[in-house]
């Protein structure tokens, strides 16, 4: 059809006006009562104008839309054929017309849809009999009726026309309705991402932001179907990150770090879980009492509690308590320790055996150390170390309160081990971390952690884990294990550190933590690929396990000798770490050994023509002048004088 | 960290004997392991010899505590017992006082024990005798010194003080900063 000669259209048009008017008159009697006319007219008028607009391009561009004329003009020979053609074309036409309308309409589509109830045909014709119709409308009608200008029989013509118009109008109405629906769909299904100029939106209230978060998450979860146009995933994610930062109050760096750990909707769950406090859990001190007895005596005080889960025989979960749970006589007598459920895990993974010597490298406030001592049943010994002297106070207090008799508390930087003492059967390293797993406890993490903090922490953790590994005696009959844990969920502080340890110390291997729940550690994360055995490590999430975010890895030390190749790596590492120092020393050396060179330099400077002393005087004088001109400033010369 | 001098040992044992009498020997001659008293920064620690030997590798400045702290020497050379030794002295105590549940909290807040709160008392407790204070459920709560002998106590008013407060386990919270 597109190929049909368009020029004929002009001729058709030229011939049409008279006929059109006739048609109108004829069609009028079959029209509805006049009472409705008034109502319908304005609407139709609108529609007419719109279609006029839509039709306008037809005249000029002579493209596909000239189908009607083409079809008719080309098929003079047979009426039936023509009729068929017309019907087909009518349907097609309605499609196109509506399509064109849609472009213009948008605002008026609701008005248009009203026609549906009043009868599509009526609406169409309603505009015809009005004399005060605009020119556009005439044109419109022309366009519609022009297709029939060459018909032989008026009756057939009318029938065909009315049918065609009916079909067109109905299709249009349907389309309008469909469009209404798609509009609803658009609003709900295809979330339209706000443009770049949405800075104003940023400041809107949290409900809007939350709604937006939900929408974007929905889109991201079914990105192929739901995305809008050709917006990239990054567009959505960057907007989502911004919203999440605003809604949950994280800084952007941390948000990005945490966001990529999880699938999108899980990430939201994680952030949501961070807003809710974890249940209070206590650990029975088996050195002094048993869980059932403790539960009994606490219940007598009106505390509502339950065992924490099948995985622990000593944990109790406290739902509510009429007395402060951290100050009951039982607590003071050391029958239990207030301890997060997650911090049971590393000790359970460590599984210390009686008569072993165990080191807890970063132990304050002693929850894990005392648990270790309890598992040792006060045999063997526990070295509880903490780098912070102030925190050792609470550590000592807890150790005494819980009746741990075999503990030595010391205040070293963990990295000094095994220099202080080595040869331990087991070492627990609950490394200092960013605390991204315990945001529900300490929300300040959300904002106060920067990239530098993370770098510093993971650096420290790497050094500590090597120290921990070196402190263990691989020849221990019962032990030779190291447990590394953090209360953080970021990969930098967990898998990355463990991977580093595996690389630097080939004499250790990862073993199963012995914990039967928790998510496996990542063997690959974004651009990083880790050792496959890292899947033996365990991750714990607040939204999944209802405990703090946690990470546990358990190593077994195979031999005390670090393989030869390792030494080289160590050297490399030192080289890696030292260059700055070296440079600095070089510089110092340079400065020390070459006063002559310095003098030379001064000479050179003088040659160029600068006299530092002179300059200094000049500068000082001008500064003094400047200061004198300003009010309220006492001159320095007075002070110095 | 060093062993106690003779004078220190004397002062310390005198104090200790007020609570456990001759049972001190049980602390020194133990069946299972050899234990010893060690002085570190004015504080006396009771610790098994094996642990003590390992602890010698820790520097003096870095060593915070080992074993169980029994108390500390004051600047005037007297010995002051800390609540941390409660577990041991409760084990060997000769004279005991049990207090009723309504007297527990007042005692744990550092108050003396009044007669009304007394549940049970060891018979024949003399005046100014060191006693261990228990709750009625046999949980040691602290220790003190009797104000009167058991027989005198009978005639006293309910509000009169029977045991002077020396130490209680509430100090773990109240005096965490100064105790250790």
PDB file of C-alpha atoms in Angstrom, chain B residues 4-18 24 44 72-74 76-81:
ATOM      1  CA  UNK B   4      55.192 -12.477  98.116  1.00  0.00           C
ATOM      2  CA  UNK B   5      57.742 -11.407 100.672  1.00  0.00           C
ATOM      3  CA  UNK B   6      57.500 -12.791 104.168  1.00  0.00           C
ATOM      4  CA  UNK B   7      55.899  -9.678 105.540  1.00  0.00           C
ATOM      5  CA  UNK B   8      53.415  -9.549 102.736  1.00  0.00           C
ATOM      6  CA  UNK B   9      52.594 -13.200 103.178  1.00  0.00           C
ATOM      7  CA  UNK B  10      51.966 -12.614 106.856  1.00  0.00           C
ATOM      8  CA  UNK B  11      49.632  -9.678 106.337  1.00  0.00           C
ATOM      9  CA  UNK B  12      47.855 -11.464 103.571  1.00  0.00           C
ATOM     10  CA  UNK B  13      47.369 -14.726 105.390  1.00  0.00           C
ATOM     11  CA  UNK B  14      46.210 -12.972 108.530  1.00  0.00           C
ATOM     12  CA  UNK B  15      43.502 -11.327 106.542  1.00  0.00           C
ATOM     13  CA  UNK B  16      42.606 -14.482 104.735  1.00  0.00           C
ATOM     14  CA  UNK B  17      42.469 -16.455 107.956  1.00  0.00           C
ATOM     15  CA  UNK B  18      39.679 -14.207 109.172  1.00  0.00           C
ATOM     16  CA  UNK B  24      44.421 -21.705 103.932  1.00  0.00           C
ATOM     17  CA  UNK B  44      47.872 -10.789  94.796  1.00  0.00           C
ATOM     18  CA  UNK B  72      45.566  -5.792  96.831  1.00  0.00           C
ATOM     19  CA  UNK B  73      48.001  -4.229  99.211  1.00  0.00           C
ATOM     20  CA  UNK B  74      47.078  -0.718 100.089  1.00  0.00           C
ATOM     21  CA  UNK B  76      49.802   1.688 103.954  1.00  0.00           C
ATOM     22  CA  UNK B  77      50.786  -1.936 103.591  1.00  0.00           C
ATOM     23  CA  UNK B  78      47.505  -3.439 104.672  1.00  0.00           C
ATOM     24  CA  UNK B  79      45.789  -6.040 102.596  1.00  0.00           C
ATOM     25  CA  UNK B  80      42.374  -5.481 101.175  1.00  0.00           C
ATOM     26  CA  UNK B  81      40.422  -8.444  99.931  1.00  0.00           C
TER      27      UNK B  81
END
